[in-house]
PDB file of C-alpha atoms in Angstrom:
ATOM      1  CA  UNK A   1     -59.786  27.110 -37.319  1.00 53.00           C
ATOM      2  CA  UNK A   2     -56.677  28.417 -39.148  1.00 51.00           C
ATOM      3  CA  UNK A   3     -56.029  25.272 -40.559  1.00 51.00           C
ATOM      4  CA  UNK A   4     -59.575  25.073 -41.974  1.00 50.00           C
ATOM      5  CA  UNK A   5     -59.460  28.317 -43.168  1.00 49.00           C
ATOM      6  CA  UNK A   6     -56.014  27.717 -45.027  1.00 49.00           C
ATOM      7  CA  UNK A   7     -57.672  24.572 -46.726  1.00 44.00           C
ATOM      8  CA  UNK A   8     -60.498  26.390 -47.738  1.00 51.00           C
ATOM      9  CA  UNK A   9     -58.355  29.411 -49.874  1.00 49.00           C
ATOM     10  CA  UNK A  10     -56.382  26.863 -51.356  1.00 47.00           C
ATOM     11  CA  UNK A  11     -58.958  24.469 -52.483  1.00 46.00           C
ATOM     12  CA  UNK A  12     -61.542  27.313 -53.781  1.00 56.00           C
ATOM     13  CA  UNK A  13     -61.343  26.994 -57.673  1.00 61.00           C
ATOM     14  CA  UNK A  14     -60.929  30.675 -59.138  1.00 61.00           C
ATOM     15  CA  UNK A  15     -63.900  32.851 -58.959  1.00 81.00           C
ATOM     16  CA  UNK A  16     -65.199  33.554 -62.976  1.00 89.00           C
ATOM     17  CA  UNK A  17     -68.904  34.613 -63.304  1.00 94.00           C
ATOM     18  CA  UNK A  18     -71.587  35.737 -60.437  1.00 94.00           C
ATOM     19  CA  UNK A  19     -75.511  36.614 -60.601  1.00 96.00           C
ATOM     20  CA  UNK A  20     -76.221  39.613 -58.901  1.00 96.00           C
ATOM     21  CA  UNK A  21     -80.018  39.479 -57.930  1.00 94.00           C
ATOM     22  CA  UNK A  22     -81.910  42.420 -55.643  1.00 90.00           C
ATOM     23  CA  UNK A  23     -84.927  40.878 -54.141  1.00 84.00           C
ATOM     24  CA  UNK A  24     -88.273  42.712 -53.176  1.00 77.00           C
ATOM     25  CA  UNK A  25     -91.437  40.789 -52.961  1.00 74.00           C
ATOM     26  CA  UNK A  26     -90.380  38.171 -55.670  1.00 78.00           C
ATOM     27  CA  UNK A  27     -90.581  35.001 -53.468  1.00 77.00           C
ATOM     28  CA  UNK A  28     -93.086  33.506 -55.926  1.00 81.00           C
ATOM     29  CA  UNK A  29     -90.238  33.281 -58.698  1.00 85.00           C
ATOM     30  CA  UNK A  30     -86.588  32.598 -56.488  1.00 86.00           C
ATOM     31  CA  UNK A  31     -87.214  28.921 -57.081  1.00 87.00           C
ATOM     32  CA  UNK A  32     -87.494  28.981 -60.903  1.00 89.00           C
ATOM     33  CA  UNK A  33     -84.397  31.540 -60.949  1.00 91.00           C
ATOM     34  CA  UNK A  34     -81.875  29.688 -59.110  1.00 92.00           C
ATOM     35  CA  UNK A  35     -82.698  26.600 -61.066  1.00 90.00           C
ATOM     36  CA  UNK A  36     -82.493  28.035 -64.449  1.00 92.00           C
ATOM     37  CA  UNK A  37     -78.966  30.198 -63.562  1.00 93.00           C
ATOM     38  CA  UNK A  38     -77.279  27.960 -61.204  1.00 92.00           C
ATOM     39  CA  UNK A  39     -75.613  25.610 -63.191  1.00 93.00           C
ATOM     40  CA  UNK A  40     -73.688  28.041 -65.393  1.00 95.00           C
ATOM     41  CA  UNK A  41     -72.222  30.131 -62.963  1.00 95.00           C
ATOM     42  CA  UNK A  42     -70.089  29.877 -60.059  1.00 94.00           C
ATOM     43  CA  UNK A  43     -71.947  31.870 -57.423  1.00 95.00           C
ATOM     44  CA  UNK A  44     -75.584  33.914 -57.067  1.00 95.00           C
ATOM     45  CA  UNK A  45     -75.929  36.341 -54.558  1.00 95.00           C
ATOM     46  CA  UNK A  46     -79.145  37.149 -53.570  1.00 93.00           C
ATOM     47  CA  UNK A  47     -80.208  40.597 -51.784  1.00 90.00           C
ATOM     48  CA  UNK A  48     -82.911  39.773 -49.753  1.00 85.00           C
ATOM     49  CA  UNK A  49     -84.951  43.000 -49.006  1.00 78.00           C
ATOM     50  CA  UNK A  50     -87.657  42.562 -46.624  1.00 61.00           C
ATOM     51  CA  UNK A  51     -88.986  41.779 -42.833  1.00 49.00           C
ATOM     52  CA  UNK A  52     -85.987  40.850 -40.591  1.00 49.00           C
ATOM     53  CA  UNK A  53     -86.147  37.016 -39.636  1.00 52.00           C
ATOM     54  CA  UNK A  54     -83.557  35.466 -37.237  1.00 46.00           C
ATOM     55  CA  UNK A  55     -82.319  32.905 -40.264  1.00 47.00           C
ATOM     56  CA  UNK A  56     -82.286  32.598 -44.323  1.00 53.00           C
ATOM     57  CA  UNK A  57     -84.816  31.552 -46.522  1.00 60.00           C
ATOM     58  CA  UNK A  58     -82.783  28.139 -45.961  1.00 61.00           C
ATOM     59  CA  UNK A  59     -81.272  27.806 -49.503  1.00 78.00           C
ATOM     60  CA  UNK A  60     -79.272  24.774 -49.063  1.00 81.00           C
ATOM     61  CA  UNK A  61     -76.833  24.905 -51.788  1.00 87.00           C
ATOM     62  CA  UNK A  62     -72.897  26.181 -51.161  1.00 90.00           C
ATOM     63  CA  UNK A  63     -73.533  28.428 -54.707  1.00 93.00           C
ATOM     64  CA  UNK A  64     -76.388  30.546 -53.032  1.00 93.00           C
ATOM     65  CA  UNK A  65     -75.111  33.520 -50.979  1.00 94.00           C
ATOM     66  CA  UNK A  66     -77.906  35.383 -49.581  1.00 92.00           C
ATOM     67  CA  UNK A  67     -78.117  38.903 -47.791  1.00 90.00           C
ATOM     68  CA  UNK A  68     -80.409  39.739 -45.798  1.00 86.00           C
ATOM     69  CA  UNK A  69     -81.402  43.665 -45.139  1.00 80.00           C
ATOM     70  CA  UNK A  70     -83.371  45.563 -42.492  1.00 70.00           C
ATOM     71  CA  UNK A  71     -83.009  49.008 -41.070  1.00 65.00           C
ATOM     72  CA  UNK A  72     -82.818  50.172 -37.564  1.00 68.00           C
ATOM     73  CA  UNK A  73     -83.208  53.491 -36.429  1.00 71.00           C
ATOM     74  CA  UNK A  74     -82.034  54.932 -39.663  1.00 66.00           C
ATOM     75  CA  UNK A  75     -79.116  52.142 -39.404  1.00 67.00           C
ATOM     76  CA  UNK A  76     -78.860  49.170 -42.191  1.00 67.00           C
ATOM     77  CA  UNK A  77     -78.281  46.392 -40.910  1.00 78.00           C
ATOM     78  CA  UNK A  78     -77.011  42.933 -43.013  1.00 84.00           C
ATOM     79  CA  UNK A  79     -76.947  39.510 -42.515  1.00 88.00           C
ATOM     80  CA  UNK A  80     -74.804  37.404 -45.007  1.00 92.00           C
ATOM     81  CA  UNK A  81     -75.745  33.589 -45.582  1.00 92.00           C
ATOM     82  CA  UNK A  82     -74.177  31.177 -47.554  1.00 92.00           C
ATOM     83  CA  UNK A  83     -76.122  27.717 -47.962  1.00 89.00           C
ATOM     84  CA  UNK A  84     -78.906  28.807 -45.258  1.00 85.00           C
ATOM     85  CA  UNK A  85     -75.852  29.449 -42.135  1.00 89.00           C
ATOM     86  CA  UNK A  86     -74.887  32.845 -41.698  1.00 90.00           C
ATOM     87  CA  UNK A  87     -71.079  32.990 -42.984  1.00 93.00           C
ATOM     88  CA  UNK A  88     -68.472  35.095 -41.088  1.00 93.00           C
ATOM     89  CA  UNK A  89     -65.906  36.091 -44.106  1.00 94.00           C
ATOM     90  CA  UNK A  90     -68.996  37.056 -46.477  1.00 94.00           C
ATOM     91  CA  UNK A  91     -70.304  39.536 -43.578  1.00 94.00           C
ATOM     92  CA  UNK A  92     -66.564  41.102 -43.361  1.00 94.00           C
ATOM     93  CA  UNK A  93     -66.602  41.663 -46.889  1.00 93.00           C
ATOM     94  CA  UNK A  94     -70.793  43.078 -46.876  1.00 92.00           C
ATOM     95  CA  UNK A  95     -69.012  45.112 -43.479  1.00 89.00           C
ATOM     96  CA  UNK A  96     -66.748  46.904 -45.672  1.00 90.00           C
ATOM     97  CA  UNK A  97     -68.459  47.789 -48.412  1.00 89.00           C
ATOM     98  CA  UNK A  98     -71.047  49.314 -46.206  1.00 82.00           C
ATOM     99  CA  UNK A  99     -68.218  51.585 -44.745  1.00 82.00           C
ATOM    100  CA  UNK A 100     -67.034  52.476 -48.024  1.00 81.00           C
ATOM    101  CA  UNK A 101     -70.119  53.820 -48.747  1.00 77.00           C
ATOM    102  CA  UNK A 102     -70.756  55.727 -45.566  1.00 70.00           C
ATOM    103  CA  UNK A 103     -66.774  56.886 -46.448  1.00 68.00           C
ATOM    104  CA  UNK A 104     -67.299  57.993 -50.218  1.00 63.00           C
ATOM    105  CA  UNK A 105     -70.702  59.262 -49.788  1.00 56.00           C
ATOM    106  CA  UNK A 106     -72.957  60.403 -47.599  1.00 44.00           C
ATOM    107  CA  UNK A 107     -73.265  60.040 -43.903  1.00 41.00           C
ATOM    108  CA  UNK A 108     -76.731  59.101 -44.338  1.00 46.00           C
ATOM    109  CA  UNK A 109     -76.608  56.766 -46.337  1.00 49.00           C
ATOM    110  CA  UNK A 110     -79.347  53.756 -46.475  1.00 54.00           C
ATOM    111  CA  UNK A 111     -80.620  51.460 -48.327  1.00 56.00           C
ATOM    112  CA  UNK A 112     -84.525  51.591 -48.444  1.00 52.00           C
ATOM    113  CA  UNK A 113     -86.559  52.174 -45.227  1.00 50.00           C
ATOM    114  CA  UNK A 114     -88.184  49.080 -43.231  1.00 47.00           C
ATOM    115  CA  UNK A 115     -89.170  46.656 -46.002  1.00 45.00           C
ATOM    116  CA  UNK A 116     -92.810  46.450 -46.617  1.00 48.00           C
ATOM    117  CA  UNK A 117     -95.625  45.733 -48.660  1.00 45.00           C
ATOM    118  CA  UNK A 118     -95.837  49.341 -49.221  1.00 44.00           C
ATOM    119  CA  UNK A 119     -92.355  50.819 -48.479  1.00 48.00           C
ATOM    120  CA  UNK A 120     -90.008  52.672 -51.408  1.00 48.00           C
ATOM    121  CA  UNK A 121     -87.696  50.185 -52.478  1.00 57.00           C
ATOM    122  CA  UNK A 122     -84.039  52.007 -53.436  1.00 69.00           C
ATOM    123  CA  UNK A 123     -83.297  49.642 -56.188  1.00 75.00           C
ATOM    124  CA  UNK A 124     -79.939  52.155 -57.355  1.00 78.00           C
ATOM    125  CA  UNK A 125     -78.948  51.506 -54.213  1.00 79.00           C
ATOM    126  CA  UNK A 126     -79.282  47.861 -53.746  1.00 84.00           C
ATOM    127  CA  UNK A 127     -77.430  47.637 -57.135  1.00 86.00           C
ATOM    128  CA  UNK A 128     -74.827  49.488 -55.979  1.00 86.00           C
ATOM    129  CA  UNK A 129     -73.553  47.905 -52.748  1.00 88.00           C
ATOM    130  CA  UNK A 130     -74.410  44.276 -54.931  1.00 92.00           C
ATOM    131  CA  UNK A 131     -71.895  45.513 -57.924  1.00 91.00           C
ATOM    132  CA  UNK A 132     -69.538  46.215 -54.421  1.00 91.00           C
ATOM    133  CA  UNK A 133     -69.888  43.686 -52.872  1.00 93.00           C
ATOM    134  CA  UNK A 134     -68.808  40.914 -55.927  1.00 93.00           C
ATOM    135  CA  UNK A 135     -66.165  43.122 -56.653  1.00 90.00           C
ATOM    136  CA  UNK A 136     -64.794  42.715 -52.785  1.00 91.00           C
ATOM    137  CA  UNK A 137     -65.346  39.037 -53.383  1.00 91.00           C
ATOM    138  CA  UNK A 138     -63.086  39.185 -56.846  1.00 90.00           C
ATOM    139  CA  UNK A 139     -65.129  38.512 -59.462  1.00 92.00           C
ATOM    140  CA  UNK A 140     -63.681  38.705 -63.204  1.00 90.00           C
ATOM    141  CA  UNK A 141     -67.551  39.017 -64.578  1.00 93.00           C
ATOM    142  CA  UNK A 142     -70.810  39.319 -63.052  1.00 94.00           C
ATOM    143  CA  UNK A 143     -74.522  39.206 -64.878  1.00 95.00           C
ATOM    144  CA  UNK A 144     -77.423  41.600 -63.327  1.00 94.00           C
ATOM    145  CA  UNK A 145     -80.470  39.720 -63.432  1.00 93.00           C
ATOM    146  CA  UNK A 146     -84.062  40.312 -61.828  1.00 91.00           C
ATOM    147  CA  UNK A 147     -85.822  36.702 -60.339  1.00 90.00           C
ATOM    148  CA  UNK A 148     -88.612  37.409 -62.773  1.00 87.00           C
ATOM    149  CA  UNK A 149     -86.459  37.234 -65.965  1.00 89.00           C
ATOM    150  CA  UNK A 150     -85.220  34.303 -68.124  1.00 89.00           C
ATOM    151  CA  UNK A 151     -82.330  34.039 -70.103  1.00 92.00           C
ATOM    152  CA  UNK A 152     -81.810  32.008 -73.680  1.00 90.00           C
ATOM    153  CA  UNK A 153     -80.032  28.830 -73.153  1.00 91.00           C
ATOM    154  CA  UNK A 154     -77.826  29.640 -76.004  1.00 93.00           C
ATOM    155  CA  UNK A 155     -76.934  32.453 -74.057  1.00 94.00           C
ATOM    156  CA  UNK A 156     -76.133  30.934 -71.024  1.00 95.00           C
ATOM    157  CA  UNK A 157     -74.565  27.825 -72.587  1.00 95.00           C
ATOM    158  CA  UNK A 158     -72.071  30.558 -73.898  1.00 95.00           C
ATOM    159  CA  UNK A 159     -71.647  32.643 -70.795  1.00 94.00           C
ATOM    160  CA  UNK A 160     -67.946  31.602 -69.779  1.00 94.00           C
ATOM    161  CA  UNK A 161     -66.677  32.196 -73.542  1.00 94.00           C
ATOM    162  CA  UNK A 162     -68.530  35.620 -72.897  1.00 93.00           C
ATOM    163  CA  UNK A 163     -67.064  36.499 -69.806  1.00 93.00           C
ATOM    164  CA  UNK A 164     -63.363  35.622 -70.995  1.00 92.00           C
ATOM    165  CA  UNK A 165     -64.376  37.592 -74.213  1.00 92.00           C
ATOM    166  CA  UNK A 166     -65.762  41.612 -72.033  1.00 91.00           C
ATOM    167  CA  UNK A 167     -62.747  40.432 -69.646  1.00 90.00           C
ATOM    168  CA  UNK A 168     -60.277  40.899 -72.473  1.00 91.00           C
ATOM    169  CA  UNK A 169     -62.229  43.708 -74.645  1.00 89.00           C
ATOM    170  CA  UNK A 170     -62.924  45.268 -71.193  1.00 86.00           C
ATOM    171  CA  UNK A 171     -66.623  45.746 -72.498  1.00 86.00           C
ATOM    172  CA  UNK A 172     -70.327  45.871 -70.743  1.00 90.00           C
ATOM    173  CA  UNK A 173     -72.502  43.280 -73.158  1.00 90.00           C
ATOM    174  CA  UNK A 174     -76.379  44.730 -73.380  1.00 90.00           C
ATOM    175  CA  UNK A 175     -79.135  42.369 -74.086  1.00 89.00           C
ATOM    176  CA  UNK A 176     -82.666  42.759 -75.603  1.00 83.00           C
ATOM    177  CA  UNK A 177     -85.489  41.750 -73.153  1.00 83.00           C
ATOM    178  CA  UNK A 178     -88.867  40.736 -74.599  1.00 80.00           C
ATOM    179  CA  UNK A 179     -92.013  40.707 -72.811  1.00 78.00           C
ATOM    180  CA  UNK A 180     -93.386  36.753 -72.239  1.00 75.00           C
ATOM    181  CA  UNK A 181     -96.885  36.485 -73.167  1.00 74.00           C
ATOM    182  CA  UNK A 182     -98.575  32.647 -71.357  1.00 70.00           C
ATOM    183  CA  UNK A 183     -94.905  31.049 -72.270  1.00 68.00           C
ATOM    184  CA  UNK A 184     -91.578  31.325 -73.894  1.00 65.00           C
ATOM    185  CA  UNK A 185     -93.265  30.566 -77.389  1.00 70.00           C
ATOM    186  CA  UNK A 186     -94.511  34.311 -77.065  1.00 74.00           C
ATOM    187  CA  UNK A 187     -93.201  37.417 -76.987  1.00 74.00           C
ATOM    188  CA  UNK A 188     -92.982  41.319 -77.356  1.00 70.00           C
ATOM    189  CA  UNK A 189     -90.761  42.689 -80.734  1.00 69.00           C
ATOM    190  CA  UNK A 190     -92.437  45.410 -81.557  1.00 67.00           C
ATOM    191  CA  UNK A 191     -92.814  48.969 -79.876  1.00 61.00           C
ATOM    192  CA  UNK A 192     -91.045  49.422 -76.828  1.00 61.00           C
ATOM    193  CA  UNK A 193     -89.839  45.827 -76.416  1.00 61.00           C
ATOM    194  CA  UNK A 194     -88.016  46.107 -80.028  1.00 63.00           C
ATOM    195  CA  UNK A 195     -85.808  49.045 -78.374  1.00 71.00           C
ATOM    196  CA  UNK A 196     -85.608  47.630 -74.795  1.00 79.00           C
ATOM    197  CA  UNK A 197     -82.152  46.741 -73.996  1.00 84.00           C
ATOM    198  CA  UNK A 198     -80.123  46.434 -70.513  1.00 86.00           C
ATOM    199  CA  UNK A 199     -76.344  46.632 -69.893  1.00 88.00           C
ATOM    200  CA  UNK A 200     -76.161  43.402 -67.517  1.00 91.00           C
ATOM    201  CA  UNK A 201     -73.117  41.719 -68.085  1.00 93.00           C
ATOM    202  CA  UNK A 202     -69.948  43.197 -67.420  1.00 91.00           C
ATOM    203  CA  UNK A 203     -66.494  42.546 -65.882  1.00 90.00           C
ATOM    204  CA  UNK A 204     -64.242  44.708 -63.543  1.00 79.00           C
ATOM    205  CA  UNK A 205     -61.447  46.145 -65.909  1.00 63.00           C
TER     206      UNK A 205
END
């Protein structure tokens, strides 16, 4: 086991760019997502918010981390998966940033009550232990993005060059969304969605 573990550090390739992705009734658009972000950046990690099931949504692929949420009795409990198999060292890591919160904050903390059609879902939250959590895992960048929304290829195409650039300027990029209207062809400019513009990509200085 040690051996495997040693092999396993030492083979790793260093850890550049992440998706952070919180989950809540967006099933319909996870397989689109992964397939459009996965091949330009090292890792997603997917937090799954919603009814407890004994195993992952079975994402096969070693890039796909995915945490799964429920809470008892006022109590969160997480599950951490990586490639559909529930991975020891990612749990440690979701462990302690748990504590950290409980530490730092308030004793009460939680992340949303039991998952449901209906049921408020703490986004701020979610965010918060996700921005945590990557951190704990040593990210140098990480890009915020919700399943339902769709980067330019350009963009992407350019995302390590990015990263290595708000790594050395120590800077949070902020994009422009537009509003997709029956395919990519159309779009929102005007009104709101010519001021609408999220901080997403950023790196820990």
């Amino acid at each position: 086991m040690l051996k495997k573990l040693i092999l396993r550090f030492f083979n790793k390739k260093p850890k550049e760019i992440c998706v952070l992705s919180a989950i809540h009734n967006e099933d319909a658009y996870l397989s689109g997502f992964l397939s459009h972000m996965t091949d330009y950046v090292d890792e997603v990690v997917l937090f799954n918010d919603r009814p407890w099931k004994d195993s992952s949504c079975g994402f096969n692929s070693e890039k796909i981390i995915e945490i799964r949420h429920l809470v008892r009795n006022n109590t969160c409990i997480l599950r951490v998966f990586r490639a559909g198999k529930q991975d020891k060292y990612l749990q440690r890591l979701a462990d302690r940033v748990l504590l950290s919160l409980f530490k730092n904050q308030a004793a009460n903390f939680t992340l949303s009550e039991i998952p449901s059609e209906d049921a408020y879902y703490n986004e701020r939250k979610v965010r918060q232990f996700l921005v945590l959590f990557a951190q704990q895992m040593r990210y140098k960048a990480v890009l915020c993005a919700d399943a339902d929304e769709r980067f330019e290829t350009k963009f992407l195409q350019n995302l390590r060059a990015e990263a290595r650039r708000i790594c050395e300027q120590k800077k949070c990029l902020g994009l422009h969304f537009r509003e997709l209207w029956g395919g990519v062809e159309k779009y929102g400019c005007d009104g709101v969605w010519d001021l609408k513009m999220k901080y997403v990509f950023f790196s820990y200085f």
